[in-house]
Coordinates of C-alpha atoms in Angstrom, one line a residue:
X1 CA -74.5 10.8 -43.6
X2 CA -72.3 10.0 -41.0
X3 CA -73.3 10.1 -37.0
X4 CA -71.8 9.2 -34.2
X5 CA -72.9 8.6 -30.7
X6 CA -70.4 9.5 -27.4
X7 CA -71.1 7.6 -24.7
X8 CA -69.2 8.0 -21.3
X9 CA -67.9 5.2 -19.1
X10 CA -69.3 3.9 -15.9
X11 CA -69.1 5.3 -12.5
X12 CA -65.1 4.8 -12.1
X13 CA -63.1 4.8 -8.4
X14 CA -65.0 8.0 -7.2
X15 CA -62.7 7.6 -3.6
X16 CA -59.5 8.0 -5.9
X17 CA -56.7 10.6 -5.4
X18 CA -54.8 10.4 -8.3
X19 CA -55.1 9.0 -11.9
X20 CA -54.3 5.4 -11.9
X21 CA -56.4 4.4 -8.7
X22 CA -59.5 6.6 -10.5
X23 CA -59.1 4.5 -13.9
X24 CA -61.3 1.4 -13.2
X25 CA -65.1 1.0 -12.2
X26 CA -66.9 0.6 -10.0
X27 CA -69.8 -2.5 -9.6
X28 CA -72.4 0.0 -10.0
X29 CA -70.3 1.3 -13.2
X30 CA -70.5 -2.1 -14.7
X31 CA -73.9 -2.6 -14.0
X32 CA -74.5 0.8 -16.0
X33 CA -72.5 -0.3 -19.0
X34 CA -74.6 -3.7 -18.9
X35 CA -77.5 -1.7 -18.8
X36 CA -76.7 0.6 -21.7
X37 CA -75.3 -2.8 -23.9
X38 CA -78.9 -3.9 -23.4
X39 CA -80.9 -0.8 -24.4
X40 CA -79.0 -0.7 -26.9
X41 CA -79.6 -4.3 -28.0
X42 CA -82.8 -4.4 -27.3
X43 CA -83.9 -0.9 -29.4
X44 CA -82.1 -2.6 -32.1
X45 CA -79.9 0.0 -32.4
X46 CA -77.0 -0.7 -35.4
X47 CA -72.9 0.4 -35.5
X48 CA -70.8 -0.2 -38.2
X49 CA -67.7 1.3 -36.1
X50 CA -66.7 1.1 -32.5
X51 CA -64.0 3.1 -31.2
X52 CA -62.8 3.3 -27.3
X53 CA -59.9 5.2 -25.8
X54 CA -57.2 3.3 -24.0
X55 CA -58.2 4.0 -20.5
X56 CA -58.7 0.7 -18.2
X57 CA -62.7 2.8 -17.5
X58 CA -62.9 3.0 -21.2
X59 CA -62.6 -0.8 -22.1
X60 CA -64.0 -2.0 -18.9
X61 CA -67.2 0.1 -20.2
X62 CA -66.9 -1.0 -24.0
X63 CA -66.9 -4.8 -22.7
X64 CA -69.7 -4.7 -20.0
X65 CA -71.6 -2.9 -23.1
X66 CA -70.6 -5.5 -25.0
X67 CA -70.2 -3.2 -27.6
X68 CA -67.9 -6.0 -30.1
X69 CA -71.2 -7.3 -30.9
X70 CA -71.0 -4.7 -33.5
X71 CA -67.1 -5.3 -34.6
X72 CA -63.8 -4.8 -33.8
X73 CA -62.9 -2.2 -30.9
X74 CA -60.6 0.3 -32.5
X75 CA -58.2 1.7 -29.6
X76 CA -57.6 5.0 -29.9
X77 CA -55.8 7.3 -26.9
X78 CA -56.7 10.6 -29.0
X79 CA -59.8 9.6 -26.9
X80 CA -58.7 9.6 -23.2
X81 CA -59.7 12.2 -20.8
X82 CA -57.6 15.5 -19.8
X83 CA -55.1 14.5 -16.5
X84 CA -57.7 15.9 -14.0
X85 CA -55.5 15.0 -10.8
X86 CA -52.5 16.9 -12.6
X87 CA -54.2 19.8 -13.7
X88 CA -55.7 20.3 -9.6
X89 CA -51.7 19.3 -8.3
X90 CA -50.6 22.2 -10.4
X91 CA -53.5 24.2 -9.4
X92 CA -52.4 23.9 -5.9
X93 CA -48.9 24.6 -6.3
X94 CA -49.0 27.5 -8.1
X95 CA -52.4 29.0 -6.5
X96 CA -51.9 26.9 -2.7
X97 CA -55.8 25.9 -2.9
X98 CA -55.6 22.3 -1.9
X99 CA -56.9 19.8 -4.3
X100 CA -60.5 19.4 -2.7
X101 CA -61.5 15.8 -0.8
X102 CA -65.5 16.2 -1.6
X103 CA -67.5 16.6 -4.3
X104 CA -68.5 19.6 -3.7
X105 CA -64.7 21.0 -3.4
X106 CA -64.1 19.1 -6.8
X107 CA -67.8 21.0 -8.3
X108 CA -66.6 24.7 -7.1
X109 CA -62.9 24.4 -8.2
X110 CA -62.9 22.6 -11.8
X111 CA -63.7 25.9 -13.5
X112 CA -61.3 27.3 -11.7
X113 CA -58.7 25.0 -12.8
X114 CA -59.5 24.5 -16.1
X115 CA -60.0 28.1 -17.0
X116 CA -56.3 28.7 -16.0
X117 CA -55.2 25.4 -17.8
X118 CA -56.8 26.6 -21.0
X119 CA -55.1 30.2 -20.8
X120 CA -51.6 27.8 -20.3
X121 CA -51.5 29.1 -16.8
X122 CA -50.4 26.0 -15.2
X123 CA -46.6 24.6 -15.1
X124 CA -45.5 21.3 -15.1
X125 CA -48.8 19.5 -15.9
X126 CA -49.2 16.0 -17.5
X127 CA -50.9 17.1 -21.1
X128 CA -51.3 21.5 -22.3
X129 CA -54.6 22.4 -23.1
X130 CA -53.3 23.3 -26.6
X131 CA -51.9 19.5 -26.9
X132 CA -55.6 18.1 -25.7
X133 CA -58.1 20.5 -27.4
X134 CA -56.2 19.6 -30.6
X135 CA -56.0 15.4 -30.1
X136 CA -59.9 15.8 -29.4
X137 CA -60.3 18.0 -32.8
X138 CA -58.8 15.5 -34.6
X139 CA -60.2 11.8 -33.4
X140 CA -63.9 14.0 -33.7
X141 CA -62.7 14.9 -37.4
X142 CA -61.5 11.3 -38.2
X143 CA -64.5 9.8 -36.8
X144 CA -66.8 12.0 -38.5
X145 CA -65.5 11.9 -41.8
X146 CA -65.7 7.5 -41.7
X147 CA -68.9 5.8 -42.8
X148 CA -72.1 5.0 -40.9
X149 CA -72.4 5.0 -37.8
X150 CA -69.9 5.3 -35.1
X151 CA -70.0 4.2 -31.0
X152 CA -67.3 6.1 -29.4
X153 CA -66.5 5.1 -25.7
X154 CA -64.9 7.9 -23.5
X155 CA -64.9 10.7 -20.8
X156 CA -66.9 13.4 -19.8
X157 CA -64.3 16.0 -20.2
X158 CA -63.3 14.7 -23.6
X159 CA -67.1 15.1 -24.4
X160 CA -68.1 18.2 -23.0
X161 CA -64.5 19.9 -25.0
X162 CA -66.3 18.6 -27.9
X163 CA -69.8 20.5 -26.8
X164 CA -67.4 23.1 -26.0
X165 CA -66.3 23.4 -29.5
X166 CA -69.4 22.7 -31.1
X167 CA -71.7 25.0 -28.9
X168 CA -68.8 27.8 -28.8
X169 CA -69.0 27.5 -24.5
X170 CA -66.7 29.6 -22.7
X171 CA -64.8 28.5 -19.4
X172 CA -67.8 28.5 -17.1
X173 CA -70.0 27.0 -19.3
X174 CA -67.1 24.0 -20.2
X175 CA -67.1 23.5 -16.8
X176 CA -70.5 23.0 -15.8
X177 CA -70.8 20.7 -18.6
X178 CA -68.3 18.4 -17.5
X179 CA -69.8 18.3 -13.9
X180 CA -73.3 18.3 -15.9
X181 CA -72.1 14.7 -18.0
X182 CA -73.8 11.1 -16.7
X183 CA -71.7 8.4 -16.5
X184 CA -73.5 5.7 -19.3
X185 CA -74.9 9.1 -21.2
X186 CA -75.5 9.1 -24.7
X187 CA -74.3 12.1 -27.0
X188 CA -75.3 12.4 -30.7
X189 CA -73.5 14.2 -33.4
X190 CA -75.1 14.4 -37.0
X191 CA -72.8 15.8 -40.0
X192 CA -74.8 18.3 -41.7
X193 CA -73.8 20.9 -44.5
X194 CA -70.1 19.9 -43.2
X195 CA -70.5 21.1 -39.5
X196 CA -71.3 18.2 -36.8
X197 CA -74.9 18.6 -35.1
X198 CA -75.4 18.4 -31.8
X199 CA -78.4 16.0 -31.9
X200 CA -78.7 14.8 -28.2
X201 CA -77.2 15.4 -25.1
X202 CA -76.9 13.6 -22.1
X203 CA -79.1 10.8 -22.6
X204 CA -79.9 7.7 -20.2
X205 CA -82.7 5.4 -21.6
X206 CA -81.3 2.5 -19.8
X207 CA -81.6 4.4 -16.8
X208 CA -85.1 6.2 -16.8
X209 CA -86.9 3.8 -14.3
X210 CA -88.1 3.7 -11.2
X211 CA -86.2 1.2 -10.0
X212 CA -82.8 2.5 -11.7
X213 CA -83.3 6.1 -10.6
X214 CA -80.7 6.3 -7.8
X215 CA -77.9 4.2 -10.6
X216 CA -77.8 7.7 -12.3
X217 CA -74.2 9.3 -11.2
X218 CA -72.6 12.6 -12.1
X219 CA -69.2 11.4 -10.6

């Protein structure tokens, strides 16, 4: 029966503005993935696949995990997240609400934005919804139909589109998911009957301590 567990990276550049100064962690995000590689160790938990998207957050995570313990890394860019930073440029263009500085701002306008990306509202934009939602269906499909089980290192928003598909969520409930999403958190699919299971959600072991309760990060 094949299962895979989705794991999203570390705390990344949370001061970025745009894509490429976002795309790297942060100290406390490498502490996370260290954290997570040791649970993980430790509860003598077994992989026979690995798979990471291309994002510099993505392989910095995998390798302070040091998830090639359980075999080669296979790259895959089917599993990088949506162009956030585009999305809200376009978003502010077309609608002239600014791309927000805080995390609040960034809270009360994602559903915003991705409701009108997913109803192919927004010109000029890095990736459509139609092109994203589909690369996601498929790695999820390829990975799913493989043997034993996989680690899959990636984003929130790639993660919650999944939920999205699995749980049937509509554009508010997408959104709150991806603001809902721990960086380090655990996500288990099971296949069953032919459908993938939604088994877990959002789970930090490595982080449920006293002494680790303020490493627990949303953004």
């Amino acid at each position: 029966m094949s299962q895979m567990i989705l794991v999203r990276h570390g705390q990344a550049n949370t001061g970025a503005r745009d894509e490429k100064s976002y795309d790297r962690l942060s100290e406390l995000g490498h502490q996370q993935a260290s954290w997570l590689g040791d649970y993980l160790s430790e509860t003598d938990q077994h992989f026979t696949r690995v798979f990471c998207g291309s994002m510099q957050r993505h392989q910095e995570t995998a390798a302070s995990m040091g998830a090639k313990r359980y075999g080669a890394i296979q790259i895959d860019e089917r599993l990088n997240e949506f162009p956030y930073f585009s999305l809200a440029q376009a978003y502010e263009r077309q609608v002239g609400e600014p791309v927000p500085t805080t995390r609040e701002g960034f809270a009360k306008q994602l559903e915003k934005v991705l409701a009108a990306w997913s109803r192919d509202e927004l010109e000029d934009v890095a990736e459509p919804f139609s092109s994203f939602e589909t690369r996601v269906l498929s790695v999820v499909e390829d990975i799913a139909a493989g043997d034993g089980p996989a680690l899959v290192v990636t984003s929130g928003g790639l993660i919650s589109t999944v939920l999205r598909g699995t749980l049937a969520l509509n554009d508010e409930a997408w959104a709150q998911m991806c603001l809902a999403i721990h960086n380090t958190s655990l996500h288990h699919w099971q296949s069953f009957m032919g459908r993938q299971m939604l088994t877990q959600f959002n789970a930090t072991p490595h982080l449920d301590t006293a002494a680790r309760r303020t490493a627990l990060t949303h953004l």
